Coordinates of C-alpha atoms in Angstrom, one line a residue:
M19 CA -15.1 5.0 -18.8
S20 CA -11.6 6.5 -18.9
N21 CA -8.7 4.1 -19.2
K22 CA -6.8 6.2 -16.8
V23 CA -6.3 5.1 -13.3
V24 CA -4.6 6.4 -10.3
V25 CA -2.7 3.9 -8.2
I26 CA -1.8 4.7 -4.5
F27 CA 1.7 3.1 -4.6
S28 CA 3.5 3.0 -1.3
G29 CA 6.6 1.0 -2.6
G30 CA 5.5 -2.0 -0.6
M31 CA 5.0 -5.5 -2.2
D32 CA 1.1 -5.1 -2.2
S33 CA 0.9 -1.9 -3.9
F34 CA 3.7 -3.0 -6.3
T35 CA 1.6 -5.9 -7.4
V36 CA -1.5 -3.7 -7.5
L37 CA 0.5 -1.3 -9.8
N38 CA 1.5 -4.1 -12.1
R39 CA -2.0 -5.6 -12.1
A40 CA -3.3 -2.2 -13.4
L41 CA -0.7 -2.3 -16.1
K42 CA -1.5 -5.8 -17.0
D43 CA -5.1 -4.9 -17.3
G44 CA -4.2 -2.4 -19.9
K45 CA -4.6 0.8 -17.9
E46 CA -2.9 4.1 -18.2
V47 CA -1.4 4.3 -14.6
Y48 CA -0.7 7.5 -12.6
A49 CA 1.2 6.4 -9.6
L50 CA 0.9 8.4 -6.4
T51 CA 3.1 8.0 -3.4
F52 CA 2.7 9.8 0.0
D53 CA 5.4 10.9 2.5
Y54 CA 3.3 11.1 5.7
G55 CA 6.4 11.0 7.9
Q56 CA 6.5 7.3 8.2
K57 CA 9.8 5.8 9.6
H58 CA 10.0 3.5 6.7
V59 CA 10.6 6.2 4.3
K60 CA 12.8 3.8 2.4
E61 CA 9.6 2.6 0.7
I62 CA 9.4 6.0 -1.1
A63 CA 12.6 5.4 -2.9
C64 CA 11.6 2.1 -4.0
A65 CA 8.4 3.4 -5.4
S66 CA 10.3 6.2 -7.3
K67 CA 12.8 3.4 -8.8
V68 CA 10.1 1.1 -9.8
C69 CA 8.0 3.9 -11.7
T70 CA 11.2 5.1 -13.4
Q71 CA 11.8 1.5 -14.5
L72 CA 8.3 1.0 -15.7
G73 CA 8.0 4.5 -17.3
V74 CA 5.1 5.2 -15.1
A75 CA 3.9 8.8 -14.5
H76 CA 4.7 9.1 -10.7
K77 CA 4.2 11.8 -8.0
V78 CA 5.5 11.9 -4.5
I79 CA 3.6 14.1 -2.4
D80 CA 4.9 15.3 1.0
I81 CA 1.8 15.5 3.5
S82 CA 4.0 15.0 6.7
A83 CA 2.7 18.2 8.1
I84 CA -0.6 16.3 9.1
N85 CA 1.5 14.7 11.7
Q86 CA 0.8 17.7 13.9
L87 CA -2.7 16.3 14.0
L88 CA -2.4 12.6 13.8
A89 CA -0.5 11.6 16.9
G90 CA 0.1 8.1 18.5
S91 CA 1.3 5.8 15.8
S92 CA 4.4 3.9 16.0
L93 CA 4.9 4.4 12.3
T94 CA 5.2 8.2 12.8
D95 CA 5.9 8.9 16.4
D96 CA 8.7 8.3 18.9
I97 CA 7.1 4.9 19.8
E98 CA 8.9 1.6 19.1
I99 CA 7.7 -0.6 16.2
P100 CA 6.1 -3.8 18.0
E101 CA 7.5 -7.1 17.1
G102 CA 5.2 -10.2 16.4
H103 CA 2.6 -11.6 14.3
Y104 CA 0.9 -9.0 12.0
E105 CA -2.5 -9.7 13.6
A106 CA -1.3 -9.4 17.2
E107 CA -3.0 -7.0 19.5
S108 CA 0.3 -5.0 19.8
M109 CA 0.2 -4.1 16.0
K110 CA -2.7 -1.6 16.8
S111 CA 0.2 0.9 17.7
T112 CA 0.9 1.0 13.9
V113 CA -2.4 2.6 13.1
V114 CA -2.2 6.1 11.7
P115 CA -5.5 7.8 12.5
N116 CA -7.7 8.2 9.5
R117 CA -4.7 7.6 7.1
N118 CA -6.4 5.7 4.4
M119 CA -9.4 8.0 4.2
I120 CA -7.0 11.0 3.9
L121 CA -5.0 9.2 1.2
L122 CA -8.0 8.2 -0.7
S123 CA -9.6 11.5 -0.7
L124 CA -6.3 13.0 -2.1
A125 CA -6.0 10.3 -4.8
V126 CA -9.6 10.8 -5.8
G127 CA -8.9 14.5 -6.2
Y128 CA -6.0 13.6 -8.3
A129 CA -8.1 11.3 -10.3
V130 CA -10.6 13.9 -11.2
S131 CA -7.9 16.3 -12.3
V132 CA -6.4 13.8 -14.6
N133 CA -9.7 12.4 -15.7
A134 CA -9.0 9.0 -14.2
S135 CA -12.1 6.8 -13.5
Q136 CA -10.5 4.7 -10.8
V137 CA -8.3 4.7 -7.8
Y138 CA -6.5 1.4 -7.4
Y139 CA -5.9 0.6 -3.6
G140 CA -3.9 -2.4 -2.2
A141 CA -6.0 -3.3 0.9
H142 CA -6.2 -7.1 1.5
S143 CA -7.7 -9.5 4.0
G144 CA -4.7 -9.8 6.1
D145 CA -5.1 -6.1 7.1
H146 CA -8.8 -6.5 8.3
A147 CA -8.0 -7.6 11.9
I148 CA -5.9 -4.5 12.7
Y149 CA -6.6 -1.8 10.3
P150 CA -10.2 -0.6 10.2
D151 CA -9.6 1.6 7.1
C152 CA -8.6 -1.8 5.1
R153 CA -11.9 -3.5 5.8
P154 CA -14.4 -4.2 3.2
E155 CA -17.2 -2.1 4.7
F156 CA -14.7 0.9 4.9
V157 CA -13.8 0.4 1.3
M158 CA -17.5 0.0 0.1
K159 CA -18.5 3.3 1.9
M160 CA -15.6 5.3 0.6
N161 CA -16.5 3.9 -2.9
D162 CA -20.0 5.1 -2.4
V163 CA -18.9 8.6 -1.3
C164 CA -16.4 8.9 -4.1
K165 CA -19.0 8.3 -6.8
I166 CA -20.9 11.3 -5.6
A167 CA -18.3 13.7 -4.1
N168 CA -17.5 15.4 -7.4
Y169 CA -19.3 15.8 -10.7
E170 CA -17.2 13.2 -12.0
A171 CA -17.7 9.6 -10.2
V172 CA -14.5 7.8 -9.3
E173 CA -14.3 4.2 -8.3
I174 CA -12.3 2.9 -5.5
F175 CA -10.8 -0.4 -6.7
S176 CA -9.3 -2.8 -4.5
P177 CA -8.4 -5.9 -6.5
Y178 CA -7.1 -7.9 -3.5
L179 CA -9.4 -6.9 -0.8
S180 CA -10.8 -10.5 0.0
V181 CA -7.6 -12.3 -0.5
T182 CA -4.4 -12.7 1.5
K183 CA -0.9 -11.4 1.1
T184 CA 0.1 -14.9 0.2
D185 CA -2.5 -14.8 -2.8
I186 CA -1.3 -11.3 -3.7
L187 CA 2.3 -12.7 -4.0
T188 CA 1.0 -15.6 -5.9
D189 CA -0.6 -13.3 -8.5
G190 CA 2.5 -11.3 -8.8
L191 CA 4.8 -14.3 -9.4
E192 CA 2.4 -15.5 -12.0
M193 CA 2.9 -12.1 -13.8
G194 CA 6.6 -12.7 -13.6
L195 CA 7.3 -9.9 -11.1
R196 CA 10.5 -9.5 -9.1
Y197 CA 10.1 -8.0 -5.5
D198 CA 13.8 -6.9 -5.1
D199 CA 12.8 -3.2 -5.2
T200 CA 9.9 -3.2 -2.7
W201 CA 10.1 -2.5 0.9
T202 CA 7.7 -3.8 3.7
C203 CA 9.4 -3.5 7.1
Y204 CA 8.1 -0.8 9.4
N205 CA 11.6 0.0 10.5
G206 CA 13.4 2.2 8.0
R207 CA 17.0 0.6 8.5
E208 CA 19.4 -0.5 5.8
K209 CA 18.0 -4.2 6.1
A210 CA 14.6 -5.4 6.9
C211 CA 14.3 -6.4 10.6
G212 CA 12.5 -9.7 10.0
K213 CA 10.7 -9.3 13.4
C214 CA 7.9 -6.7 13.0
G215 CA 4.4 -7.7 11.9
A216 CA 4.9 -6.4 8.5
C217 CA 8.1 -8.5 7.9
Q218 CA 6.7 -11.6 9.4
E219 CA 3.6 -11.5 7.1
R220 CA 5.8 -10.9 4.0
L221 CA 8.2 -13.8 5.0
E222 CA 5.1 -16.0 5.4
A223 CA 3.8 -15.1 1.9
F224 CA 7.1 -16.1 0.4
A225 CA 7.3 -19.3 2.4
D226 CA 3.7 -20.2 1.4
N227 CA 4.6 -19.7 -2.3
N228 CA 7.7 -21.9 -1.9
T229 CA 10.2 -19.1 -2.9
T230 CA 12.7 -16.8 -1.3
D231 CA 12.2 -13.3 -0.4
P232 CA 15.0 -11.3 -2.3
L233 CA 15.5 -8.8 0.5
A234 CA 18.3 -8.8 3.0
Y235 CA 17.2 -9.2 6.7
E236 CA 18.9 -8.6 10.0
A237 CA 17.5 -11.9 11.4

């Protein structure tokens, strides 16, 4: 098996931890970040900064043209980002149709081209309630397909699929990671809003770990 892996790296705290987990596991990492027209484009700048600091090969791919096809998400359309808990019904407006299937497919294609055996992907149990394309059954089926879609089998590897964001942060802190250069808020403003579901889940993870989030918040 090749030691090369592709890491889908959004610039958020989950994928940041996944990236560092791959490095900790001794993998040769190729980081891949997608600009799909998200309002929180600030996360892309965070991803680029981190990869420069770590000396990791990094590509930022503009696929924002797909929004001509994928309408209806508050992350990309002129729809207000909902406030409230991450698992609230209102958070369904943040679903981008078929996003992760598209991103995983592109990442697998990249993996084949660089002779990487795995694609690391940061889904976790906190995503399961709202995002169908983060659930174990989706990841397992995508993994099955990606093993036969090319002459070269590629594994979809989700190291945190069955654990919470709190657990992800715990692992990151045990690795000695700092989260100053990550971005989670669904609003792309100067400071994190502290009110959207993504912010609330992040803040809960830091509170559960008895530590302080280094990001500046509006509220």
